[in-house]
Amino acid sequence: MEVSRYRCLCPTTRARRNLRRIEFFQGTLDSTSEITDARIFDTTLRDGEQSPRTSFNYEDKREIAAVLDEMGTHVIEAGFPVNSDAEFEAVRDIAESTNVTTCGLARVVEKDIEAALDSGVDMVHTFVSTSDVQLQDSMHATRQEALDSAVESVERIVEAGAECMFSPMDATRTDEGFLLEVIEATSEAGADWINIPDTCGVATPRRFYDLIEKVDGHTDARIDVHTHDDFGLASANAISGFEAGASQSQVSVNGIGERAGNAAYEEVVMTLESLYDVDTGIDTTRITELSRLVEEKSDIPVPANKPIVGRNAFSHESGIHAAGVIENSDTFEPGVMTPEMVGAERELVLGKHTGAHSVRERLVDAGYAPTDAEVREVTRRVKDYGAEKQQVTMSELERFATEVGVDEETEEVRA
Ligand SMILES: CC(=O)SCCNC(=O)CCNC(=O)[C@H](O)C(C)(C)COP(=O)(O)OP(=O)(O)OC[C@H]1O[C@@H](n2cnc3c(N)ncnc32)[C@H](O)[C@@H]1OP(=O)(O)O
Ligand SMILES: CC(C)C(=O)C(=O)O
């Protein structure tokens, strides 16, 4: 029930934001939840594009990559070069036209790795299944074959001079002894990054923390995590990975990706910034713009209640909440995250749950000078109208004000 935008309740400057953080977190950030190293690897153009029924054309990929680059994203996985000529060209173009570290995906297959290297990306991300179910029924390979091809692939990438990321696919459903053996072997072969993928989204934050902590003890490579949202835990697991020592998380804008998707760019970045006090270096004020761009290009609508980028993320209809927010937005918003920080706007929405404070604010904002009795009467009409599931727009509010006979504010009053 959108009716109006409510701006400038609480000016947000970086200094104020930092001050707030200190107030909110005094004594609550203990050493186990500290995150010191946090980089963002965006896979919107690779895993995000694997969303069923989604495909980005060349221009879409370029446009999305340009915004991610301008925002200061650390790595962009531009695609899977062996997929097709069009994909190869798009990846090559992004590698050439951006300043960011670019990455291309490759199976542990020679032609995939050569295609990725030829595309000119800075980093090649190679992966092999390590869980028994995938080895048996997807790759049709033994553990030894998977291990050998992983090592050979890493060696080839390192020899070619590209940065190398290795993923034991389905790590969270892999026998732990074998997982550690593959990680040790690929690390020795020269992998710069070991990515731990929760391919089928079965990790929980606690279990994922334990796994990342264990992996950290078996490699000198930097650790990256790739989490899926089958149980709605992708972003929580990504953060848990950071807490356990990972340096980087793979995310996608709006959380798009295979099945239920990946950890969401906006959720992971804002959690790091606002709840862990990490300066990611990313320009968060463009998050809403980025989300709208990916929504349009992917054709995957963002749910209204999606954290940070959903239409309702900074909207208030309930009377109690709106009344509090009118005085101080920290009353019913996180406080450590404001709409300004993500390039969004706060909205006071009028409907069945609206209270008098909100109505008064909207009327005054629109140039009226209502009495208390008039506010009560307009509020009654707003509620009745809203209860019929009708949208209470600004023009409805003005109609109610006219019907009730609310005076417009005079020059004298204004002075
Ligand atoms: C969890 C992930 O997101 S993994 C990434 C998944 N992304 C994609 O698949 C998107 C792009 N994929 C593609 O364009 C195609 O699947 C290609 C080009 C990679 C391969 O296409 P095709 O040769 O037609 O094979 P197809 O896709 O039907 O089957 C996959 C093949 O890859 C093999 N495979 C799967 N994972 C790996 C791996 N990590 N390393 C080596 N081979 C692998 C399978 O065993 C199967 O081999 P087979 O053809 O000998 O049976
Ligand atoms: C390629 C790998 C990292 C992947 O996308 C997954 O396991 O989900």
Short mmCIF file of C-alpha atoms and ligand atoms in Angstrom, two decimals:
data_model
loop_
_atom_site.label_atom_id
_atom_site.label_comp_id
_atom_site.label_asym_id
_atom_site.label_seq_id
_atom_site.Cartn_x
_atom_site.Cartn_y
_atom_site.Cartn_z
CA MET A 1 0.00 0.00 0.00
CA GLU A 2 2.52 2.51 -1.12
CA VAL A 3 1.64 6.10 -0.55
CA SER A 4 4.59 8.33 0.05
CA ARG A 5 8.28 8.54 0.60
CA TYR A 6 9.58 9.74 3.90
CA ARG A 7 13.00 11.25 3.73
CA CYS A 8 15.67 12.71 5.97
CA LEU A 9 14.49 11.35 9.31
CA CYS A 10 17.99 10.79 10.40
CA PRO A 11 20.97 12.11 8.47
CA THR A 12 23.56 9.40 8.06
CA THR A 13 27.16 10.36 7.95
CA ARG A 14 29.95 7.88 8.22
CA ALA A 15 31.02 9.38 11.53
CA ARG A 16 27.55 9.05 12.97
CA ARG A 17 27.34 5.51 11.69
CA ASN A 18 30.60 4.54 13.35
CA LEU A 19 29.51 6.16 16.56
CA ARG A 20 26.31 4.17 16.46
CA ARG A 21 28.21 0.98 15.90
CA ILE A 22 30.21 1.54 19.01
CA GLU A 23 27.04 2.13 20.99
CA PHE A 24 25.40 -0.98 19.62
CA PHE A 25 28.31 -3.28 19.99
CA GLN A 26 30.08 -2.24 23.10
CA GLY A 27 30.97 -5.49 24.75
CA THR A 28 29.16 -7.70 22.24
CA LEU A 29 31.86 -8.38 19.64
CA ASP A 30 34.03 -11.02 21.25
CA SER A 31 37.20 -12.41 19.75
CA THR A 32 35.50 -15.53 18.32
CA SER A 33 33.22 -13.45 16.12
CA GLU A 34 35.82 -11.01 14.85
CA ILE A 35 36.34 -10.87 11.11
CA THR A 36 39.50 -9.23 9.91
CA ASP A 37 39.87 -10.31 6.30
CA ALA A 38 36.76 -10.22 4.11
CA ARG A 39 36.71 -10.12 0.34
CA ILE A 40 33.74 -10.43 -1.96
CA PHE A 41 33.83 -12.78 -4.97
CA ASP A 42 30.79 -12.14 -7.08
CA THR A 43 29.38 -15.05 -9.08
CA THR A 44 26.20 -13.42 -10.38
CA LEU A 45 27.43 -13.84 -13.95
CA ARG A 46 28.32 -17.53 -13.46
CA ASP A 47 26.33 -19.33 -10.72
CA GLY A 48 23.73 -16.54 -10.79
CA GLU A 49 23.23 -17.07 -14.49
CA GLN A 50 22.78 -20.81 -13.86
CA SER A 51 19.38 -19.93 -12.33
CA PRO A 52 16.85 -21.95 -14.29
CA ARG A 53 15.29 -19.85 -17.06
CA THR A 54 17.88 -17.07 -16.74
CA SER A 55 20.45 -16.07 -19.30
CA PHE A 56 22.34 -12.82 -19.61
CA ASN A 57 23.23 -11.57 -23.04
CA TYR A 58 26.57 -10.00 -23.83
CA GLU A 59 25.39 -6.47 -23.03
CA ASP A 60 23.72 -7.57 -19.77
CA LYS A 61 26.95 -9.17 -18.60
CA ARG A 62 28.98 -6.11 -19.51
CA GLU A 63 26.60 -3.77 -17.72
CA ILE A 64 26.43 -5.83 -14.53
CA ALA A 65 30.20 -6.35 -14.50
CA ALA A 66 30.81 -2.62 -14.92
CA VAL A 67 28.69 -1.75 -11.88
CA LEU A 68 30.27 -4.51 -9.76
CA ASP A 69 33.69 -3.21 -10.78
CA GLU A 70 32.85 0.42 -10.03
CA MET A 71 31.52 -0.56 -6.62
CA GLY A 72 34.82 -2.13 -5.64
CA THR A 73 33.89 -5.83 -5.71
CA HIS A 74 37.09 -7.83 -5.27
CA VAL A 75 36.56 -10.60 -7.84
CA ILE A 76 34.02 -11.13 -10.61
CA GLU A 77 33.46 -14.66 -11.85
CA ALA A 78 32.47 -13.66 -15.35
CA GLY A 79 31.36 -17.07 -16.60
CA PHE A 80 32.26 -20.57 -17.74
CA PRO A 81 34.27 -19.91 -20.93
CA VAL A 82 34.00 -23.42 -22.43
CA ASN A 83 30.20 -23.16 -22.34
CA SER A 84 29.81 -21.51 -25.78
CA ASP A 85 31.40 -19.00 -28.14
CA ALA A 86 29.10 -16.29 -26.82
CA GLU A 87 30.11 -17.02 -23.22
CA PHE A 88 33.79 -17.08 -24.13
CA GLU A 89 33.49 -13.69 -25.84
CA ALA A 90 31.59 -12.17 -22.93
CA VAL A 91 34.16 -13.39 -20.41
CA ARG A 92 36.99 -12.15 -22.61
CA ASP A 93 35.35 -8.78 -22.93
CA ILE A 94 34.83 -8.43 -19.17
CA ALA A 95 38.42 -9.49 -18.50
CA GLU A 96 39.57 -6.80 -20.90
CA SER A 97 37.24 -3.98 -19.95
CA THR A 98 37.24 -4.08 -16.14
CA ASN A 99 39.87 -3.27 -13.52
CA VAL A 100 38.69 -5.91 -11.09
CA THR A 101 40.20 -9.41 -10.75
CA THR A 102 38.24 -11.56 -13.19
CA CYS A 103 37.70 -15.29 -12.91
CA GLY A 104 36.55 -18.05 -15.27
CA LEU A 105 35.23 -21.47 -14.26
CA ALA A 106 36.61 -24.74 -15.61
CA ARG A 107 36.04 -28.43 -14.94
CA VAL A 108 39.20 -30.47 -14.41
CA VAL A 109 39.15 -30.94 -18.16
CA GLU A 110 41.89 -29.72 -20.47
CA LYS A 111 39.63 -27.90 -22.94
CA ASP A 112 37.82 -26.08 -20.10
CA ILE A 113 41.09 -24.91 -18.56
CA GLU A 114 42.55 -23.83 -21.89
CA ALA A 115 39.35 -21.92 -22.73
CA ALA A 116 39.48 -20.14 -19.37
CA LEU A 117 43.16 -19.27 -19.82
CA ASP A 118 42.55 -18.10 -23.39
CA SER A 119 39.73 -15.83 -22.25
CA GLY A 120 42.31 -13.68 -20.46
CA VAL A 121 40.87 -13.88 -16.94
CA ASP A 122 43.22 -13.28 -14.02
CA MET A 123 42.01 -16.30 -12.08
CA VAL A 124 40.91 -19.78 -13.15
CA HIS A 125 38.52 -21.57 -10.83
CA THR A 126 38.67 -25.29 -11.35
CA PHE A 127 36.46 -27.81 -9.59
CA VAL A 128 36.01 -31.52 -9.20
CA SER A 129 33.38 -33.56 -7.38
CA THR A 130 34.67 -35.12 -4.18
CA SER A 131 31.52 -36.58 -2.61
CA ASP A 132 30.90 -40.24 -3.35
CA VAL A 133 27.42 -39.60 -4.71
CA GLN A 134 28.73 -37.13 -7.28
CA LEU A 135 31.83 -39.14 -8.09
CA GLN A 136 29.69 -42.16 -8.80
CA ASP A 137 26.68 -40.66 -10.57
CA SER A 138 27.83 -37.34 -12.01
CA MET A 139 31.53 -37.67 -12.77
CA HIS A 140 31.72 -41.46 -13.08
CA ALA A 141 35.20 -41.37 -11.59
CA THR A 142 37.05 -42.91 -8.66
CA ARG A 143 38.42 -40.84 -5.78
CA GLN A 144 41.93 -41.39 -7.09
CA GLU A 145 40.99 -40.20 -10.58
CA ALA A 146 39.37 -37.09 -9.15
CA LEU A 147 42.42 -36.36 -7.01
CA ASP A 148 44.83 -36.85 -9.90
CA SER A 149 42.88 -34.68 -12.32
CA ALA A 150 42.52 -31.96 -9.68
CA VAL A 151 46.26 -31.85 -9.08
CA GLU A 152 47.04 -31.87 -12.82
CA SER A 153 44.57 -29.05 -13.44
CA VAL A 154 45.95 -26.91 -10.64
CA GLU A 155 49.48 -27.49 -11.92
CA ARG A 156 48.47 -26.43 -15.43
CA ILE A 157 46.84 -23.21 -14.21
CA VAL A 158 49.80 -22.34 -12.00
CA GLU A 159 52.23 -23.08 -14.83
CA ALA A 160 50.25 -20.75 -17.11
CA GLY A 161 50.74 -17.95 -14.59
CA ALA A 162 47.09 -17.41 -13.67
CA GLU A 163 45.82 -17.19 -10.14
CA CYS A 164 44.32 -20.56 -9.23
CA MET A 165 41.24 -21.38 -7.21
CA PHE A 166 40.37 -25.01 -6.55
CA SER A 167 36.98 -26.30 -5.39
CA PRO A 168 36.25 -29.78 -4.05
CA MET A 169 32.65 -29.75 -5.24
CA ASP A 170 30.06 -30.95 -2.71
CA ALA A 171 32.64 -30.54 0.06
CA THR A 172 30.00 -30.58 2.80
CA ARG A 173 28.86 -34.09 1.78
CA THR A 174 32.36 -35.41 1.25
CA ASP A 175 34.16 -37.92 3.47
CA GLU A 176 36.30 -35.68 5.65
CA GLY A 177 39.51 -37.69 5.30
CA PHE A 178 39.28 -37.61 1.52
CA LEU A 179 38.36 -33.93 1.49
CA LEU A 180 41.46 -33.03 3.49
CA GLU A 181 43.62 -35.25 1.28
CA VAL A 182 42.41 -33.41 -1.86
CA ILE A 183 42.87 -30.02 -0.20
CA GLU A 184 46.41 -30.86 0.87
CA ALA A 185 47.34 -32.20 -2.57
CA THR A 186 45.92 -29.24 -4.51
CA SER A 187 47.47 -26.78 -2.08
CA GLU A 188 50.85 -28.42 -2.57
CA ALA A 189 50.28 -28.23 -6.32
CA GLY A 190 50.11 -24.45 -5.93
CA ALA A 191 46.44 -23.47 -5.59
CA ASP A 192 46.24 -19.88 -4.34
CA TRP A 193 42.69 -20.33 -3.13
CA ILE A 194 40.80 -23.33 -1.77
CA ASN A 195 37.08 -22.77 -2.12
CA ILE A 196 34.80 -24.83 0.12
CA PRO A 197 31.46 -25.20 -1.65
CA ASP A 198 28.29 -26.18 0.14
CA THR A 199 27.01 -27.29 -3.24
CA CYS A 200 23.64 -28.64 -2.12
CA GLY A 201 23.07 -26.18 0.72
CA VAL A 202 23.17 -28.70 3.58
CA ALA A 203 25.56 -26.87 5.89
CA THR A 204 24.51 -25.20 9.11
CA PRO A 205 26.47 -22.23 10.49
CA ARG A 206 27.99 -24.24 13.34
CA ARG A 207 28.97 -27.23 11.21
CA PHE A 208 30.31 -24.99 8.47
CA TYR A 209 32.40 -23.07 11.01
CA ASP A 210 33.94 -26.33 12.24
CA LEU A 211 34.68 -27.48 8.70
CA ILE A 212 36.35 -24.22 7.65
CA GLU A 213 38.40 -24.15 10.84
CA LYS A 214 39.58 -27.70 10.14
CA VAL A 215 40.38 -26.96 6.48
CA ASP A 216 42.37 -23.91 7.57
CA GLY A 217 44.69 -26.23 9.46
CA HIS A 218 45.41 -28.26 6.31
CA THR A 219 46.32 -25.60 3.75
CA ASP A 220 48.44 -22.52 3.33
CA ALA A 221 46.19 -21.33 0.54
CA ARG A 222 43.59 -18.68 1.30
CA ILE A 223 40.11 -19.97 1.95
CA ASP A 224 37.01 -18.97 0.05
CA VAL A 225 33.47 -20.23 0.66
CA HIS A 226 30.56 -20.82 -1.71
CA THR A 227 27.22 -21.41 -0.02
CA HIS A 228 23.79 -22.31 -1.37
CA ASP A 229 20.43 -21.32 0.02
CA ASP A 230 18.40 -24.54 -0.05
CA PHE A 231 17.53 -24.07 3.65
CA GLY A 232 17.80 -20.28 3.68
CA LEU A 233 21.19 -20.46 5.42
CA ALA A 234 23.51 -19.38 2.61
CA SER A 235 24.38 -15.94 3.94
CA ALA A 236 24.59 -17.14 7.55
CA ASN A 237 26.93 -19.92 6.47
CA ALA A 238 29.07 -17.47 4.48
CA ILE A 239 29.45 -15.30 7.56
CA SER A 240 30.21 -18.36 9.63
CA GLY A 241 32.93 -19.20 7.12
CA PHE A 242 34.47 -15.77 7.64
CA GLU A 243 34.30 -16.18 11.40
CA ALA A 244 36.17 -19.48 11.07
CA GLY A 245 38.99 -17.94 9.04
CA ALA A 246 37.86 -17.75 5.41
CA SER A 247 39.11 -14.66 3.57
CA GLN A 248 36.51 -14.53 0.84
CA SER A 249 32.91 -15.44 0.12
CA GLN A 250 31.23 -16.15 -3.20
CA VAL A 251 27.96 -14.30 -3.49
CA SER A 252 25.44 -13.30 -6.13
CA VAL A 253 23.30 -10.19 -6.37
CA ASN A 254 19.79 -10.82 -5.03
CA GLY A 255 21.05 -14.31 -4.12
CA ILE A 256 20.22 -15.71 -7.56
CA GLY A 257 21.78 -19.00 -8.65
CA GLU A 258 21.25 -22.74 -8.88
CA ARG A 259 17.93 -23.86 -7.32
CA ALA A 260 17.27 -21.58 -4.30
CA GLY A 261 20.37 -19.59 -5.11
CA ASN A 262 23.54 -18.43 -3.41
CA ALA A 263 24.49 -16.22 -0.50
CA ALA A 264 23.26 -12.75 -1.44
CA TYR A 265 25.81 -10.05 -2.23
CA GLU A 266 23.81 -7.40 -0.38
CA GLU A 267 23.27 -9.56 2.70
CA VAL A 268 26.87 -10.63 3.11
CA VAL A 269 28.32 -7.18 2.40
CA MET A 270 25.94 -5.35 4.74
CA THR A 271 26.32 -7.95 7.49
CA LEU A 272 30.09 -7.52 7.33
CA GLU A 273 29.86 -3.73 7.24
CA SER A 274 27.11 -3.15 9.77
CA LEU A 275 27.23 -6.07 12.16
CA TYR A 276 30.94 -6.93 12.11
CA ASP A 277 32.35 -3.45 11.54
CA VAL A 278 34.40 -4.64 8.56
CA ASP A 279 35.25 -2.05 5.94
CA THR A 280 34.89 -4.14 2.77
CA GLY A 281 35.85 -1.18 0.60
CA ILE A 282 32.65 -1.71 -1.41
CA ASP A 283 30.48 1.29 -2.27
CA THR A 284 27.35 0.07 -0.51
CA THR A 285 25.33 3.09 -1.62
CA ARG A 286 24.94 1.44 -5.04
CA ILE A 287 23.52 -1.82 -3.70
CA THR A 288 19.90 -0.94 -4.50
CA GLU A 289 20.80 0.18 -8.03
CA LEU A 290 22.78 -3.04 -8.55
CA SER A 291 19.91 -5.15 -7.26
CA ARG A 292 17.39 -3.48 -9.60
CA LEU A 293 19.73 -3.97 -12.55
CA VAL A 294 20.15 -7.69 -11.86
CA GLU A 295 16.42 -8.06 -11.18
CA GLU A 296 15.66 -6.61 -14.59
CA LYS A 297 18.33 -8.51 -16.52
CA SER A 298 17.74 -11.86 -14.79
CA ASP A 299 13.96 -11.60 -14.93
CA ILE A 300 13.84 -12.89 -11.35
CA PRO A 301 11.63 -10.58 -9.25
CA VAL A 302 12.99 -9.57 -5.86
CA PRO A 303 10.44 -10.46 -3.14
CA ALA A 304 9.13 -7.42 -1.25
CA ASN A 305 10.41 -8.79 2.05
CA LYS A 306 13.91 -9.60 0.78
CA PRO A 307 16.49 -8.23 3.23
CA ILE A 308 18.12 -4.96 2.22
CA VAL A 309 16.85 -4.78 -1.37
CA GLY A 310 13.18 -5.76 -1.04
CA ARG A 311 10.55 -3.04 -1.45
CA ASN A 312 9.54 -3.44 2.21
CA ALA A 313 13.04 -3.51 3.67
CA PHE A 314 12.79 0.10 4.84
CA SER A 315 8.99 0.59 4.74
CA HIS A 316 6.74 1.02 7.75
CA GLU A 317 2.95 0.78 7.85
CA SER A 318 2.20 -0.25 11.45
CA GLY A 319 1.21 2.72 13.57
CA ILE A 320 3.51 1.89 16.49
CA HIS A 321 6.52 1.42 14.25
CA ALA A 322 5.85 4.48 12.09
CA ALA A 323 5.32 6.67 15.17
CA GLY A 324 8.66 5.53 16.56
CA VAL A 325 10.46 5.93 13.25
CA ILE A 326 9.11 9.48 12.83
CA GLU A 327 10.96 10.41 16.03
CA ASN A 328 14.02 8.28 15.50
CA SER A 329 14.48 5.65 12.80
CA ASP A 330 16.64 3.55 15.14
CA THR A 331 13.49 2.61 17.09
CA PHE A 332 12.31 0.09 14.51
CA GLU A 333 15.21 -0.29 12.11
CA PRO A 334 18.58 -1.91 12.77
CA GLY A 335 20.18 1.48 13.37
CA VAL A 336 23.53 0.17 12.18
CA MET A 337 22.07 -0.02 8.67
CA THR A 338 20.09 2.85 7.17
CA PRO A 339 18.43 3.10 3.74
CA GLU A 340 20.93 5.79 2.78
CA MET A 341 23.77 3.33 3.30
CA VAL A 342 22.39 1.08 0.53
CA GLY A 343 21.03 3.80 -1.73
CA ALA A 344 17.41 3.15 -0.78
CA GLU A 345 14.69 5.37 0.67
CA ARG A 346 12.60 4.96 3.75
CA GLU A 347 8.83 4.88 3.17
CA LEU A 348 5.87 5.43 5.45
CA VAL A 349 3.06 3.43 3.92
CA LEU A 350 -0.58 4.11 4.75
CA GLY A 351 -3.04 1.25 5.22
CA LYS A 352 -5.09 -0.75 7.71
CA HIS A 353 -2.31 -0.73 10.33
CA THR A 354 -1.60 2.99 10.17
CA GLY A 355 -1.79 5.17 13.27
CA ALA A 356 -2.48 8.87 13.80
CA HIS A 357 1.19 9.92 14.05
CA SER A 358 1.87 8.63 10.59
CA VAL A 359 -1.25 10.27 9.13
CA ARG A 360 -0.40 13.61 10.74
CA GLU A 361 3.13 13.43 9.38
CA ARG A 362 1.89 12.70 5.87
CA LEU A 363 -0.72 15.44 5.98
CA VAL A 364 1.73 18.04 7.24
CA ASP A 365 4.22 16.87 4.65
CA ALA A 366 1.57 17.43 1.98
CA GLY A 367 0.89 21.01 3.18
CA TYR A 368 -2.10 20.54 5.50
CA ALA A 369 -2.58 21.89 9.03
CA PRO A 370 -4.89 19.29 10.61
CA THR A 371 -6.42 19.49 14.07
CA ASP A 372 -6.21 16.43 16.35
CA ALA A 373 -9.84 15.58 15.64
CA GLU A 374 -9.24 15.81 11.88
CA VAL A 375 -6.21 13.55 12.13
CA ARG A 376 -8.33 10.98 14.00
CA GLU A 377 -11.05 11.12 11.35
CA VAL A 378 -8.66 10.86 8.41
CA THR A 379 -6.94 7.95 10.18
CA ARG A 380 -10.29 6.16 10.53
CA ARG A 381 -10.90 6.56 6.81
CA VAL A 382 -7.40 5.36 5.94
CA LYS A 383 -7.92 2.23 8.06
CA ASP A 384 -11.36 1.46 6.61
CA TYR A 385 -10.10 1.94 3.10
CA GLY A 386 -6.95 -0.11 3.75
CA ALA A 387 -8.95 -2.93 5.36
CA GLU A 388 -10.70 -3.47 2.05
CA LYS A 389 -7.27 -4.29 0.58
CA GLN A 390 -7.41 -1.03 -1.30
CA GLN A 391 -4.22 0.87 -1.91
CA VAL A 392 -4.10 4.06 0.13
CA THR A 393 -2.25 6.36 -2.18
CA MET A 394 -1.34 9.98 -1.63
CA SER A 395 -4.31 11.03 -3.72
CA GLU A 396 -6.63 8.98 -1.46
CA LEU A 397 -5.14 10.70 1.57
CA GLU A 398 -5.73 14.09 0.00
CA ARG A 399 -9.30 13.11 -0.87
CA PHE A 400 -9.93 12.12 2.77
CA ALA A 401 -8.39 15.41 3.93
CA THR A 402 -10.70 17.36 1.64
CA GLU A 403 -13.78 15.36 2.70
CA VAL A 404 -12.95 15.93 6.36
CA GLY A 405 -12.32 19.62 5.68
CA VAL A 406 -8.69 19.80 6.76
CA ASP A 407 -7.26 23.29 6.16
CA GLU A 408 -4.24 23.77 4.02
CA GLU A 409 -1.34 25.32 5.87
CA THR A 410 -1.36 29.11 5.43
CA GLU A 411 1.67 31.28 4.74
CA GLU A 412 1.26 32.74 8.25
CA VAL A 413 1.33 29.36 9.95
CA ARG A 414 4.32 28.35 7.87
CA ALA A 415 6.19 31.50 8.84
C1 LIG B 1 27.80 -26.79 -8.90
C2 LIG B 1 28.08 -26.05 -10.17
O1 LIG B 1 27.54 -24.99 -10.30
S1 LIG B 1 29.06 -26.72 -11.32
C3 LIG B 1 28.91 -25.70 -12.73
C4 LIG B 1 27.69 -26.08 -13.49
N1 LIG B 1 27.52 -25.19 -14.59
C5 LIG B 1 27.18 -25.61 -15.80
O2 LIG B 1 27.05 -26.78 -16.06
C6 LIG B 1 26.91 -24.55 -16.82
C7 LIG B 1 27.72 -24.67 -18.10
N2 LIG B 1 27.78 -26.05 -18.57
C8 LIG B 1 27.87 -26.35 -19.89
O3 LIG B 1 27.85 -25.51 -20.76
C9 LIG B 1 28.03 -27.78 -20.23
O4 LIG B 1 27.51 -28.58 -19.18
C10 LIG B 1 29.53 -28.17 -20.47
C11 LIG B 1 30.04 -27.41 -21.69
C12 LIG B 1 30.40 -27.82 -19.29
C13 LIG B 1 29.66 -29.67 -20.71
O5 LIG B 1 28.72 -30.02 -21.67
P1 LIG B 1 28.58 -31.52 -22.25
O6 LIG B 1 29.90 -31.98 -22.72
O7 LIG B 1 27.47 -31.46 -23.23
O8 LIG B 1 28.21 -32.43 -20.98
P2 LIG B 1 26.98 -32.41 -19.99
O9 LIG B 1 26.77 -31.04 -19.50
O10 LIG B 1 25.77 -33.06 -20.59
O11 LIG B 1 27.49 -33.36 -18.82
C14 LIG B 1 28.47 -32.95 -17.92
C15 LIG B 1 29.77 -33.71 -18.15
O12 LIG B 1 30.76 -33.09 -17.34
C16 LIG B 1 31.35 -34.07 -16.45
N3 LIG B 1 31.74 -33.36 -15.27
C17 LIG B 1 30.96 -32.78 -14.32
N4 LIG B 1 31.72 -32.15 -13.43
C18 LIG B 1 32.99 -32.30 -13.84
C19 LIG B 1 34.22 -31.87 -13.33
N5 LIG B 1 34.27 -31.10 -12.26
N6 LIG B 1 35.33 -32.18 -13.99
C20 LIG B 1 35.29 -32.94 -15.09
N7 LIG B 1 34.14 -33.39 -15.63
C21 LIG B 1 33.03 -33.07 -15.00
C22 LIG B 1 30.24 -35.09 -16.26
O13 LIG B 1 30.75 -36.30 -15.83
C23 LIG B 1 29.71 -35.16 -17.69
O14 LIG B 1 30.67 -35.90 -18.45
P3 LIG B 1 30.28 -36.91 -19.64
O15 LIG B 1 29.75 -36.05 -20.72
O16 LIG B 1 31.56 -37.57 -19.98
O17 LIG B 1 29.24 -37.82 -19.06
C1 LIG B 2 31.65 -24.78 -9.00
C2 LIG B 2 31.25 -24.91 -7.60
C3 LIG B 2 32.06 -24.06 -6.69
C4 LIG B 2 29.81 -24.59 -7.39
O1 LIG B 2 29.24 -23.72 -8.00
C5 LIG B 2 29.13 -25.31 -6.32
O2 LIG B 2 29.70 -26.25 -5.77
O3 LIG B 2 27.96 -24.99 -6.04
#
